[in-house]
Amino acid sequence: MSTASTGNEPKLDRAALAALYEETFRNLEEGTITEGRVVALTKDKVVVDIGYKSEGMIPSDQFSPDDLQALKVGDSLQVYIEECEDDDGNLVLSKEKADKMKIWEELEKLFNEEKSIDGKIISRIKGGMMVDIGVKAFLPGSQIDLHPVRDLDGLVGKTFPLKIIKINHRRGNVVVSRRVLLEETRDKKRQTTLANLKEGQLIQGMVKNITDYGAFIDLGGIDGLLHITDMSWGRVGHPSEMFTVGDRVEVNVLKYDRETGRISLGLKQKSADPWTNVAGKYPIGTRVRGRVVSLTDYGAFIELEPGVEGLVHVSEMSWTHEVRHPSRVVTVGDQVEAAVLNVDPASRKISLGMKQTAPNPWDMIESKYPIGTKIEGKVKSLTDFGAFIGLEEGIDGLIHISDMSWTKHIKHPSELFKKAQKVDAVVLRIDKEKERLSLGFKQLSRDPWDDEIPARYHVSDSVTGKVSKVADFGIFIELEGGVEGLIHISEAGLDGAAKLEEKFKLLDDVTAKIIKVDREERKIALSLREHQSDSDRRQVDEYHSTQGALDQSLGRAAKQSRKKSQAED
């Protein structure tokens, strides 16, 4: 049933009707997000009704292929109002900007509530990394980790939980941090760890850093020090021999100082001290086998069991030759046999000997080279005091300089011997304890001092020889038979500041007087001064003898002359 018009209603003009028409639409603002309904789908557009006087068109390229395929007429859609009317009177909408507005709203909410968001690192830029959290955000290098990261490029493509620390929607700037979250996690772990930490407990940790003196272990937000001396009951040269950064390890809490926060850790304390029964397990004289674990200039360390090492000094490695460095005999990893020489549990030291596992050639030296035996050897080295002669491997004898000649003064062994020269010698003495064998070269011939020299040379005799050496204290004269005599500087008859080397030259002929023949010391002392005095005395005596004969002759002549005069008278 319709209501008839009474004809009394007020008439509305065209402008009023237009205004009334406008009020029937929703009150919409540009730059805001609103909800619309899909009313049509075309190849390149999506038509959306937002309750406005006209529908809005959204380009299809603002949708992903998956979103387009799933989209149906009637679906609700959040859109951004760019313009209510463009130049052509069309409503301009954007899904892309609506999505970004929603993301910014979510980011600001997370920022205000101090919550985290997952972000994917997409590239490395100056000062840090670019991260995708829905919009592009900046992750400063100092905020990536608790410690400086060396390989930043290796992080690209990885996703991490991040915290927004600065946001500016108008400028489109977002700064995020991973370090803040790591610090929060570390602090929570630290509080939990400290609350439960007790001395003597076993705790799991991760090797965080290695130094020369130990390893720092992350126990869960707090670090403890595992000192090198607490890593093993045995010797550890460097912590890196046992650990690498990142290793998981179970350690014992040795000490926890709540005031300073310092935590001392131990690894070896998890097992019993192997040195407790070392003295009973390795008595002196026992033969043992072990592995060479390290070498030093003075010896080799042998591991007998985990935590127990002994030292073989270089002097205990071989009977047969002098070892200058242990690397000449063994290498790290070798299995060797040794004898226990000494055990000091208090100092945690075991002295070992490798040569003691083989026969000592010096035990047979007396039977092999009896005193008086003539031997043949080769000169191995020359020193100021003698020549070392090699008889066999590890057995050397010494010809002392005093046993090189009966008659000559030898200043240096090189006057008689050269290195590698074959020589004969006589065994004089054997000291098995000190491993010394004394040899004699002059003993190969009879001692001329027994009878020959004392019979040939007598005190007061004048002898002639050649200068063989000139020393500071005198001149050596080689006499007949190869024996040497010495003219001491006090017997050289020098005048004033004259020097021996200026007056006497090698091989000069010199005549001197024998003033001493010492059979015990095997020395002949000569004197030029006394020889000259004797010569002068003889000349005076000869003069007086000649003058007396002349006087007698003149006297007889005078007497005869007087007798003749008397006879004439």
Coordinates of C-alpha atoms in Angstrom, one line a residue:
M1 CA 0.0 0.0 0.0
S2 CA 1.5 3.3 -1.1
T3 CA 1.1 6.6 0.7
A4 CA -0.2 9.3 -1.4
S5 CA 1.5 12.6 -1.6
T6 CA -0.3 15.4 0.0
G7 CA 1.5 18.0 -2.1
N8 CA 2.6 19.8 1.0
E9 CA 6.2 18.4 1.2
P10 CA 9.0 20.9 0.9
K11 CA 10.8 20.9 -2.5
L12 CA 14.6 20.3 -2.5
D13 CA 16.8 22.0 -5.0
R14 CA 19.5 20.2 -7.0
A15 CA 22.3 21.2 -4.7
A16 CA 20.5 20.0 -1.6
L17 CA 19.8 16.7 -3.3
A18 CA 23.6 16.3 -4.2
A19 CA 24.6 17.1 -0.6
L20 CA 22.1 14.5 0.7
Y21 CA 23.5 12.0 -1.8
E22 CA 27.1 12.6 -0.6
E23 CA 26.1 12.0 3.0
T24 CA 24.9 8.5 2.2
F25 CA 28.5 7.4 1.5
R26 CA 31.0 6.6 4.2
N27 CA 33.2 9.3 5.5
L28 CA 36.6 8.3 4.0
E29 CA 40.0 10.0 4.3
E30 CA 42.9 9.8 1.9
G31 CA 46.1 8.3 3.4
T32 CA 44.2 5.8 5.5
I33 CA 43.5 2.0 5.4
T34 CA 40.0 0.7 5.0
E35 CA 38.3 -2.6 4.3
G36 CA 36.7 -3.3 0.9
R37 CA 35.0 -6.1 -1.0
V38 CA 36.2 -7.6 -4.3
V39 CA 33.4 -7.0 -6.8
A40 CA 35.3 -7.9 -10.0
L41 CA 38.5 -9.6 -11.3
T42 CA 40.0 -8.7 -14.7
K43 CA 43.2 -9.7 -16.4
D44 CA 45.1 -6.6 -15.1
K45 CA 42.8 -5.1 -12.4
V46 CA 41.0 -6.0 -9.2
V47 CA 37.8 -4.0 -8.6
V48 CA 37.1 -3.2 -5.0
D49 CA 34.0 -1.6 -3.4
I50 CA 34.8 0.3 -0.2
G51 CA 31.3 1.8 0.2
Y52 CA 32.2 4.9 -1.8
K53 CA 30.2 6.4 -4.7
S54 CA 32.5 4.6 -7.1
E55 CA 34.6 1.4 -7.0
G56 CA 38.4 1.5 -6.9
M57 CA 40.8 -0.2 -9.2
I58 CA 44.0 -1.9 -8.0
P59 CA 46.6 -3.1 -10.6
S60 CA 47.0 -6.9 -10.6
D61 CA 50.8 -6.5 -10.3
Q62 CA 50.3 -5.5 -6.7
F63 CA 49.3 -9.1 -5.9
S64 CA 51.5 -12.1 -6.0
P65 CA 50.5 -14.9 -8.4
D66 CA 49.4 -17.1 -5.5
D67 CA 47.3 -14.3 -4.0
L68 CA 45.6 -13.6 -7.4
Q69 CA 44.9 -17.3 -7.9
A70 CA 43.2 -17.5 -4.5
L71 CA 41.3 -14.2 -4.7
K72 CA 37.5 -14.5 -5.4
V73 CA 34.7 -12.0 -5.9
G74 CA 33.2 -11.2 -2.5
D75 CA 36.5 -11.5 -0.6
S76 CA 37.4 -8.8 1.9
L77 CA 40.5 -6.8 1.3
Q78 CA 42.5 -4.2 3.3
V79 CA 43.3 -1.3 0.9
Y80 CA 45.0 2.1 1.2
I81 CA 43.2 5.2 0.0
E82 CA 45.5 7.2 -2.1
E83 CA 43.0 9.6 -3.7
C84 CA 39.2 9.7 -3.4
E85 CA 39.0 11.3 -6.8
D86 CA 41.8 11.7 -9.3
D87 CA 41.7 14.1 -12.3
D88 CA 39.2 11.7 -14.0
G89 CA 37.0 11.3 -10.9
N90 CA 38.2 7.8 -10.1
L91 CA 38.9 6.3 -6.7
V92 CA 42.6 5.4 -6.4
L93 CA 43.4 2.4 -4.1
S94 CA 46.6 0.5 -3.3
K95 CA 47.0 -2.9 -1.8
E96 CA 50.8 -2.6 -1.7
K97 CA 50.7 0.5 0.4
A98 CA 48.1 -1.0 2.7
D99 CA 50.4 -4.0 3.3
K100 CA 53.3 -1.7 4.1
M101 CA 51.1 0.4 6.5
K102 CA 50.1 -2.7 8.3
I103 CA 53.8 -3.8 8.5
W104 CA 54.8 -0.4 9.9
E105 CA 52.0 -0.5 12.5
E106 CA 53.2 -4.0 13.5
L107 CA 56.8 -2.8 13.7
E108 CA 55.9 0.2 15.9
K109 CA 53.8 -2.1 18.1
L110 CA 56.8 -4.5 18.5
F111 CA 59.1 -1.5 19.2
N112 CA 56.8 -0.1 21.9
E113 CA 56.3 -3.5 23.5
E114 CA 60.1 -4.3 23.2
K115 CA 59.4 -7.6 21.4
S116 CA 61.7 -9.3 18.9
I117 CA 61.1 -10.1 15.2
D118 CA 62.8 -12.5 12.8
G119 CA 64.9 -10.8 10.1
K120 CA 66.8 -12.2 7.1
I121 CA 70.2 -10.7 6.3
I122 CA 70.1 -9.7 2.6
S123 CA 73.4 -7.9 2.0
R124 CA 76.5 -6.3 3.5
I125 CA 76.7 -2.5 3.4
K126 CA 79.0 0.1 4.9
G127 CA 78.9 -0.1 8.7
G128 CA 76.8 -3.2 8.9
M129 CA 74.2 -5.4 7.2
M130 CA 70.8 -4.8 5.4
V131 CA 68.0 -6.9 6.9
D132 CA 64.5 -7.8 5.6
I133 CA 61.9 -7.6 8.4
G134 CA 59.0 -6.8 6.1
V135 CA 60.7 -3.6 5.3
K136 CA 64.4 -3.0 4.9
A137 CA 66.2 -2.3 8.2
F138 CA 69.8 -1.5 9.1
L139 CA 71.8 -3.9 11.4
P140 CA 75.0 -2.0 12.6
G141 CA 78.2 -4.1 12.8
S142 CA 78.5 -3.5 16.5
Q143 CA 75.0 -5.0 17.1
I144 CA 75.5 -8.3 15.2
D145 CA 77.0 -10.3 18.0
L146 CA 78.6 -10.1 21.5
H147 CA 82.0 -10.2 19.9
P148 CA 83.3 -8.7 16.6
V149 CA 82.4 -10.9 13.6
R150 CA 85.2 -11.5 11.2
D151 CA 83.3 -13.1 8.3
L152 CA 80.3 -10.7 7.7
D153 CA 79.7 -12.1 4.2
G154 CA 79.1 -15.5 5.7
L155 CA 75.9 -14.1 7.5
V156 CA 74.1 -13.2 4.2
G157 CA 71.0 -15.3 3.7
K158 CA 70.8 -16.3 7.4
T159 CA 67.8 -15.5 9.6
F160 CA 68.1 -14.3 13.2
P161 CA 65.7 -12.9 15.9
L162 CA 66.3 -9.2 16.1
K163 CA 65.1 -6.3 18.3
I164 CA 64.0 -2.9 17.0
I165 CA 66.1 -0.2 18.8
K166 CA 65.1 2.8 16.6
I167 CA 62.2 3.4 14.2
N168 CA 61.0 6.4 12.1
H169 CA 58.0 5.7 9.9
R170 CA 58.0 9.1 8.2
R171 CA 61.6 8.7 7.1
G172 CA 61.3 5.0 6.6
N173 CA 64.2 4.2 8.9
V174 CA 64.5 1.1 11.1
V175 CA 67.5 0.1 13.1
V176 CA 67.7 -3.4 14.7
S177 CA 70.0 -5.3 17.0
R178 CA 70.8 -8.9 17.6
R179 CA 73.3 -8.1 20.3
V180 CA 70.6 -6.8 22.7
L181 CA 68.8 -10.1 22.5
L182 CA 72.0 -12.0 23.0
E183 CA 72.9 -9.9 26.1
E184 CA 69.4 -10.5 27.5
T185 CA 69.8 -14.2 27.0
R186 CA 73.3 -14.2 28.5
D187 CA 72.1 -12.3 31.5
K188 CA 69.3 -14.7 32.1
K189 CA 71.7 -17.7 31.8
R190 CA 74.2 -15.9 34.0
Q191 CA 71.6 -15.4 36.8
T192 CA 70.5 -19.1 36.5
T193 CA 74.1 -20.3 36.4
L194 CA 75.2 -18.2 39.4
A195 CA 72.2 -19.2 41.4
N196 CA 73.0 -22.9 41.0
L197 CA 76.8 -22.7 41.0
K198 CA 78.6 -24.6 43.8
E199 CA 82.3 -25.5 44.4
G200 CA 82.9 -29.2 43.6
Q201 CA 80.1 -29.6 41.1
L202 CA 80.5 -30.8 37.5
I203 CA 79.2 -28.4 34.9
Q204 CA 79.0 -28.4 31.1
G205 CA 80.6 -25.6 29.2
M206 CA 82.0 -24.5 25.8
V207 CA 85.5 -23.4 25.1
K208 CA 85.2 -19.7 24.4
N209 CA 88.9 -18.5 24.2
I210 CA 92.4 -20.1 24.4
T211 CA 95.4 -18.3 25.9
D212 CA 99.0 -19.4 26.7
Y213 CA 98.0 -20.0 30.3
G214 CA 94.6 -21.6 30.0
A215 CA 91.2 -21.8 28.4
F216 CA 88.1 -19.7 29.2
I217 CA 85.0 -21.8 29.4
D218 CA 81.5 -20.3 28.9
L219 CA 79.4 -22.0 31.6
G220 CA 76.1 -20.2 30.5
G221 CA 76.4 -16.5 30.5
I222 CA 79.5 -16.4 32.7
D223 CA 83.1 -17.5 32.0
G224 CA 85.4 -19.6 34.1
L225 CA 89.1 -20.2 33.7
L226 CA 90.5 -23.7 33.2
H227 CA 94.2 -23.1 34.0
I228 CA 96.8 -25.1 32.0
T229 CA 98.0 -26.8 35.3
D230 CA 94.5 -28.1 35.9
M231 CA 93.9 -29.6 32.5
S232 CA 95.9 -32.8 32.9
W233 CA 97.9 -34.7 35.6
G234 CA 100.6 -34.9 32.9
R235 CA 102.5 -32.1 31.2
V236 CA 100.7 -29.8 28.8
G237 CA 102.8 -27.6 26.5
H238 CA 100.0 -25.4 25.4
P239 CA 96.2 -25.5 26.0
S240 CA 95.7 -25.7 22.2
E241 CA 97.1 -29.3 22.4
M242 CA 93.9 -30.3 24.2
F243 CA 91.2 -27.9 23.1
T244 CA 89.9 -25.8 20.2
V245 CA 87.4 -22.9 20.4
G246 CA 83.8 -24.3 20.4
D247 CA 84.6 -27.6 22.1
R248 CA 82.1 -28.8 24.6
V249 CA 83.7 -29.9 27.9
E250 CA 82.6 -31.0 31.3
V251 CA 84.6 -29.4 34.1
N252 CA 84.8 -29.3 37.9
V253 CA 84.2 -26.1 39.8
L254 CA 87.3 -25.7 41.9
K255 CA 86.6 -22.3 43.4
Y256 CA 83.9 -19.6 43.1
D257 CA 84.6 -16.1 44.5
R258 CA 81.2 -14.5 44.7
E259 CA 82.7 -11.0 45.5
T260 CA 84.9 -10.9 42.4
G261 CA 82.9 -13.3 40.2
R262 CA 86.0 -15.3 39.4
I263 CA 85.5 -19.0 38.7
S264 CA 88.4 -21.5 38.7
L265 CA 87.8 -24.8 36.9
G266 CA 89.5 -28.1 36.7
L267 CA 89.5 -31.0 34.3
K268 CA 92.1 -33.4 35.7
Q269 CA 90.3 -33.4 39.1
K270 CA 87.6 -35.5 37.5
S271 CA 89.9 -38.5 37.8
A272 CA 92.2 -39.8 40.5
D273 CA 95.8 -38.4 40.7
P274 CA 97.9 -41.1 38.9
W275 CA 101.0 -39.9 40.9
T276 CA 99.6 -41.3 44.1
N277 CA 101.1 -44.7 43.7
V278 CA 103.9 -43.9 41.2
A279 CA 106.7 -44.9 43.6
G280 CA 105.2 -48.4 44.1
K281 CA 104.3 -48.8 40.5
Y282 CA 107.6 -47.8 39.0
P283 CA 110.4 -48.8 41.5
I284 CA 114.0 -47.8 40.6
G285 CA 115.5 -50.3 38.2
T286 CA 112.2 -51.3 36.6
R287 CA 112.2 -51.4 32.8
V288 CA 109.2 -49.6 31.3
R289 CA 107.9 -48.8 27.8
G290 CA 106.4 -45.4 26.8
R291 CA 105.7 -43.0 24.0
V292 CA 107.9 -40.0 23.3
V293 CA 105.5 -37.0 23.7
S294 CA 107.9 -34.0 23.4
L295 CA 111.6 -33.1 23.0
T296 CA 113.7 -30.3 24.5
D297 CA 117.3 -29.4 24.2
Y298 CA 118.1 -31.4 27.3
G299 CA 116.1 -34.6 26.8
A300 CA 112.9 -36.4 25.8
F301 CA 109.7 -36.7 27.8
I302 CA 108.2 -40.2 27.8
E303 CA 104.5 -40.8 28.6
L304 CA 104.3 -44.0 30.8
E305 CA 100.5 -43.7 31.3
P306 CA 98.0 -40.8 31.0
G307 CA 99.2 -38.1 33.3
V308 CA 102.5 -39.7 34.1
E309 CA 105.6 -38.7 32.2
G310 CA 109.3 -39.4 32.8
L311 CA 112.4 -37.6 31.4
V312 CA 115.3 -39.2 29.6
H313 CA 118.2 -36.8 29.8
V314 CA 120.5 -36.6 26.8
S315 CA 123.3 -38.0 28.9
E316 CA 121.2 -41.1 29.5
M317 CA 120.4 -41.9 25.9
S318 CA 123.5 -43.8 24.7
W319 CA 126.6 -45.5 26.0
T320 CA 128.4 -45.3 22.7
H321 CA 128.3 -41.7 21.6
E322 CA 127.7 -38.2 22.9
V323 CA 124.1 -37.1 22.2
R324 CA 124.0 -33.3 21.6
H325 CA 120.2 -33.2 21.0
P326 CA 117.6 -35.9 21.6
S327 CA 116.3 -35.6 18.1
R328 CA 119.4 -37.4 17.0
V329 CA 118.1 -40.5 18.8
V330 CA 114.2 -40.3 19.0
T331 CA 111.3 -38.5 17.5
V332 CA 107.9 -37.6 18.9
G333 CA 105.5 -40.6 18.7
D334 CA 108.3 -43.3 19.1
Q335 CA 107.8 -46.2 21.5
V336 CA 110.9 -46.6 23.6
E337 CA 112.2 -48.8 26.4
A338 CA 113.8 -47.3 29.4
A339 CA 114.9 -48.0 32.9
V340 CA 113.7 -46.1 36.0
L341 CA 116.6 -44.2 37.5
N342 CA 114.9 -42.1 40.1
V343 CA 111.3 -41.3 41.3
D344 CA 110.3 -38.1 43.1
P345 CA 106.5 -38.2 43.7
A346 CA 106.6 -34.9 45.6
S347 CA 108.1 -33.1 42.6
R348 CA 106.2 -35.3 40.2
K349 CA 109.4 -36.3 38.4
I350 CA 110.6 -39.6 37.1
S351 CA 114.2 -39.9 35.7
L352 CA 114.6 -42.5 33.0
G353 CA 117.6 -44.0 31.1
M354 CA 117.5 -45.5 27.7
K355 CA 121.2 -46.6 27.6
Q356 CA 120.7 -48.7 30.8
T357 CA 118.6 -51.1 28.7
A358 CA 121.8 -52.1 26.7
P359 CA 125.2 -53.4 28.0
N360 CA 127.6 -50.8 29.1
P361 CA 130.8 -51.1 26.9
W362 CA 132.8 -49.7 29.8
D363 CA 132.0 -52.7 31.9
M364 CA 134.2 -54.7 29.5
I365 CA 136.9 -52.1 28.9
E366 CA 139.4 -53.5 31.4
S367 CA 139.4 -57.0 29.9
K368 CA 139.4 -55.6 26.3
Y369 CA 142.1 -53.0 26.8
P370 CA 144.4 -54.1 29.7
I371 CA 146.9 -51.5 30.9
G372 CA 150.1 -51.7 28.8
T373 CA 148.2 -52.9 25.7
K374 CA 149.3 -51.3 22.4
I375 CA 146.3 -50.1 20.5
E376 CA 145.6 -48.4 17.1
G377 CA 143.1 -45.6 16.7
K378 CA 142.1 -42.5 14.8
V379 CA 142.5 -38.9 16.0
K380 CA 138.9 -37.7 16.6
S381 CA 139.7 -34.2 18.0
L382 CA 142.5 -32.0 19.3
T383 CA 142.4 -29.8 22.3
D384 CA 145.0 -27.6 24.1
F385 CA 145.7 -30.4 26.6
G386 CA 145.7 -33.5 24.4
A387 CA 144.4 -35.6 21.5
F388 CA 141.3 -37.8 21.7
I389 CA 141.7 -41.1 20.0
G390 CA 138.7 -43.2 18.9
L391 CA 139.2 -46.9 19.6
E392 CA 135.6 -48.1 18.8
E393 CA 132.1 -46.8 18.8
G394 CA 131.6 -44.9 22.1
I395 CA 135.1 -45.6 23.4
D396 CA 137.7 -42.7 23.2
G397 CA 141.1 -42.5 24.8
L398 CA 143.1 -39.3 25.6
I399 CA 146.8 -38.9 24.9
H400 CA 147.6 -36.1 27.2
I401 CA 150.2 -33.5 26.0
S402 CA 152.6 -34.6 28.7
D403 CA 152.5 -38.2 27.3
M404 CA 153.4 -37.2 23.7
S405 CA 157.2 -37.0 23.9
W406 CA 160.1 -38.0 26.3
T407 CA 162.4 -35.3 25.0
K408 CA 160.5 -32.4 23.5
H409 CA 158.4 -29.7 24.9
I410 CA 155.0 -30.0 23.1
K411 CA 153.1 -26.7 23.2
H412 CA 150.0 -28.0 21.2
P413 CA 149.1 -31.6 20.0
S414 CA 148.8 -30.3 16.5
E415 CA 152.7 -30.3 16.4
L416 CA 152.5 -34.1 16.2
F417 CA 149.0 -35.1 15.2
K418 CA 146.2 -34.2 12.7
K419 CA 142.5 -35.0 12.9
A420 CA 141.6 -38.4 11.3
Q421 CA 145.2 -39.5 11.5
K422 CA 145.8 -43.1 12.5
V423 CA 148.1 -43.4 15.5
D424 CA 149.5 -46.1 17.8
A425 CA 149.4 -45.6 21.6
V426 CA 149.7 -47.5 24.8
V427 CA 147.0 -47.9 27.5
L428 CA 148.2 -46.2 30.6
R429 CA 145.2 -45.9 33.0
I430 CA 141.5 -46.9 33.0
D431 CA 138.8 -45.1 35.1
K432 CA 135.6 -47.1 34.6
E433 CA 133.5 -45.0 36.9
K434 CA 134.3 -41.7 35.1
E435 CA 134.5 -43.5 31.7
R436 CA 138.1 -42.3 31.0
L437 CA 140.9 -44.1 29.2
S438 CA 144.4 -42.6 29.3
L439 CA 146.8 -43.3 26.5
G440 CA 150.5 -42.7 26.0
F441 CA 152.3 -42.0 22.7
K442 CA 155.9 -41.5 24.1
Q443 CA 155.5 -44.9 25.9
L444 CA 155.8 -46.6 22.5
S445 CA 159.6 -46.1 22.8
R446 CA 162.1 -46.6 25.7
D447 CA 162.6 -43.7 28.0
P448 CA 166.0 -42.2 27.1
W449 CA 166.1 -40.6 30.5
D450 CA 166.7 -43.9 32.1
D451 CA 170.4 -44.1 31.1
E452 CA 171.1 -42.6 27.6
I453 CA 170.6 -38.9 28.4
P454 CA 172.2 -38.8 31.9
A455 CA 175.2 -40.6 30.4
R456 CA 175.6 -38.2 27.5
Y457 CA 174.9 -34.9 29.2
H458 CA 176.7 -33.7 32.3
V459 CA 176.6 -30.5 34.4
S460 CA 179.3 -28.0 33.3
D461 CA 179.5 -29.4 29.8
S462 CA 179.1 -27.0 26.9
V463 CA 176.7 -28.1 24.3
T464 CA 175.6 -26.8 20.9
G465 CA 172.1 -27.0 19.4
K466 CA 169.5 -25.2 17.4
V467 CA 166.7 -22.9 18.7
S468 CA 163.4 -24.9 18.4
K469 CA 161.1 -22.6 20.3
V470 CA 161.1 -19.1 21.8
A471 CA 158.8 -18.6 24.7
D472 CA 158.2 -15.7 27.1
F473 CA 160.2 -17.4 29.8
G474 CA 163.1 -18.8 27.8
I475 CA 164.5 -20.5 24.7
F476 CA 164.3 -24.2 23.9
I477 CA 167.4 -25.7 22.3
E478 CA 167.2 -29.0 20.5
L479 CA 170.4 -30.9 21.2
E480 CA 171.8 -34.0 19.7
G481 CA 169.5 -37.1 20.0
G482 CA 166.3 -35.0 19.9
V483 CA 166.4 -33.9 23.5
E484 CA 165.6 -30.3 24.4
G485 CA 167.2 -28.1 26.9
L486 CA 165.9 -24.8 28.2
I487 CA 167.7 -21.6 28.6
H488 CA 165.7 -19.6 31.1
I489 CA 165.4 -15.9 30.5
S490 CA 167.4 -15.3 33.6
E491 CA 170.3 -17.3 32.0
A492 CA 170.1 -15.7 28.6
G493 CA 172.5 -12.9 29.4
L494 CA 170.3 -10.2 28.0
D495 CA 171.3 -6.6 28.4
G496 CA 168.8 -4.0 29.6
A497 CA 165.5 -4.1 27.8
A498 CA 166.5 -6.6 25.1
K499 CA 163.9 -9.2 24.2
L500 CA 164.4 -12.9 23.6
E501 CA 162.6 -12.9 20.2
E502 CA 164.9 -10.0 19.0
K503 CA 168.1 -11.9 19.8
F504 CA 167.2 -15.5 19.0
K505 CA 165.6 -16.9 15.9
L506 CA 164.4 -20.4 15.1
L507 CA 167.1 -22.7 14.0
D508 CA 169.9 -20.4 15.2
D509 CA 172.9 -22.3 16.5
V510 CA 173.5 -21.7 20.2
T511 CA 176.2 -22.9 22.5
A512 CA 175.4 -23.0 26.2
K513 CA 176.6 -24.5 29.4
I514 CA 174.6 -27.4 31.1
I515 CA 173.8 -26.2 34.6
K516 CA 171.3 -28.9 35.6
V517 CA 170.3 -32.4 34.5
D518 CA 167.1 -33.4 36.3
R519 CA 166.3 -37.1 35.6
E520 CA 163.1 -37.0 37.6
E521 CA 161.7 -34.0 35.9
R522 CA 163.3 -35.0 32.6
K523 CA 164.8 -31.5 32.1
I524 CA 168.1 -30.1 31.0
A525 CA 168.8 -26.5 32.1
L526 CA 171.2 -24.5 30.1
S527 CA 172.9 -21.1 30.6
L528 CA 174.3 -18.7 28.1
R529 CA 175.4 -16.4 30.9
E530 CA 177.6 -18.9 32.6
H531 CA 178.9 -20.2 29.2
Q532 CA 180.0 -16.6 28.4
S533 CA 181.5 -16.2 31.9
D534 CA 183.5 -19.4 31.4
S535 CA 184.6 -18.2 28.0
D536 CA 185.7 -14.9 29.5
R537 CA 187.5 -16.6 32.3
R538 CA 189.4 -18.8 29.9
Q539 CA 190.5 -15.9 27.9
V540 CA 191.9 -14.2 31.0
D541 CA 193.6 -17.3 32.0
E542 CA 195.1 -17.7 28.6
Y543 CA 196.3 -14.1 28.7
H544 CA 198.0 -14.5 32.0
S545 CA 199.6 -17.7 31.0
T546 CA 200.9 -16.1 27.8
Q547 CA 202.2 -13.0 29.7
G548 CA 204.0 -15.1 32.3
A549 CA 205.8 -17.1 29.6
L550 CA 206.8 -13.9 27.9
D551 CA 208.1 -12.4 31.1
Q552 CA 210.2 -15.5 31.8
S553 CA 211.6 -15.4 28.3
L554 CA 212.6 -11.7 28.6
G555 CA 214.2 -12.4 32.0
R556 CA 216.4 -15.1 30.6
A557 CA 217.4 -12.9 27.7
A558 CA 218.4 -10.1 30.0
K559 CA 220.4 -12.4 32.2
Q560 CA 222.3 -13.8 29.2
S561 CA 223.0 -10.3 28.1
R562 CA 224.5 -9.3 31.4
K563 CA 226.7 -12.4 31.5
K564 CA 228.0 -11.6 28.0
S565 CA 228.9 -8.0 29.1
Q566 CA 230.8 -9.2 32.1
A567 CA 232.8 -11.6 30.1
E568 CA 233.9 -9.0 27.6
D569 CA 235.1 -6.8 30.5

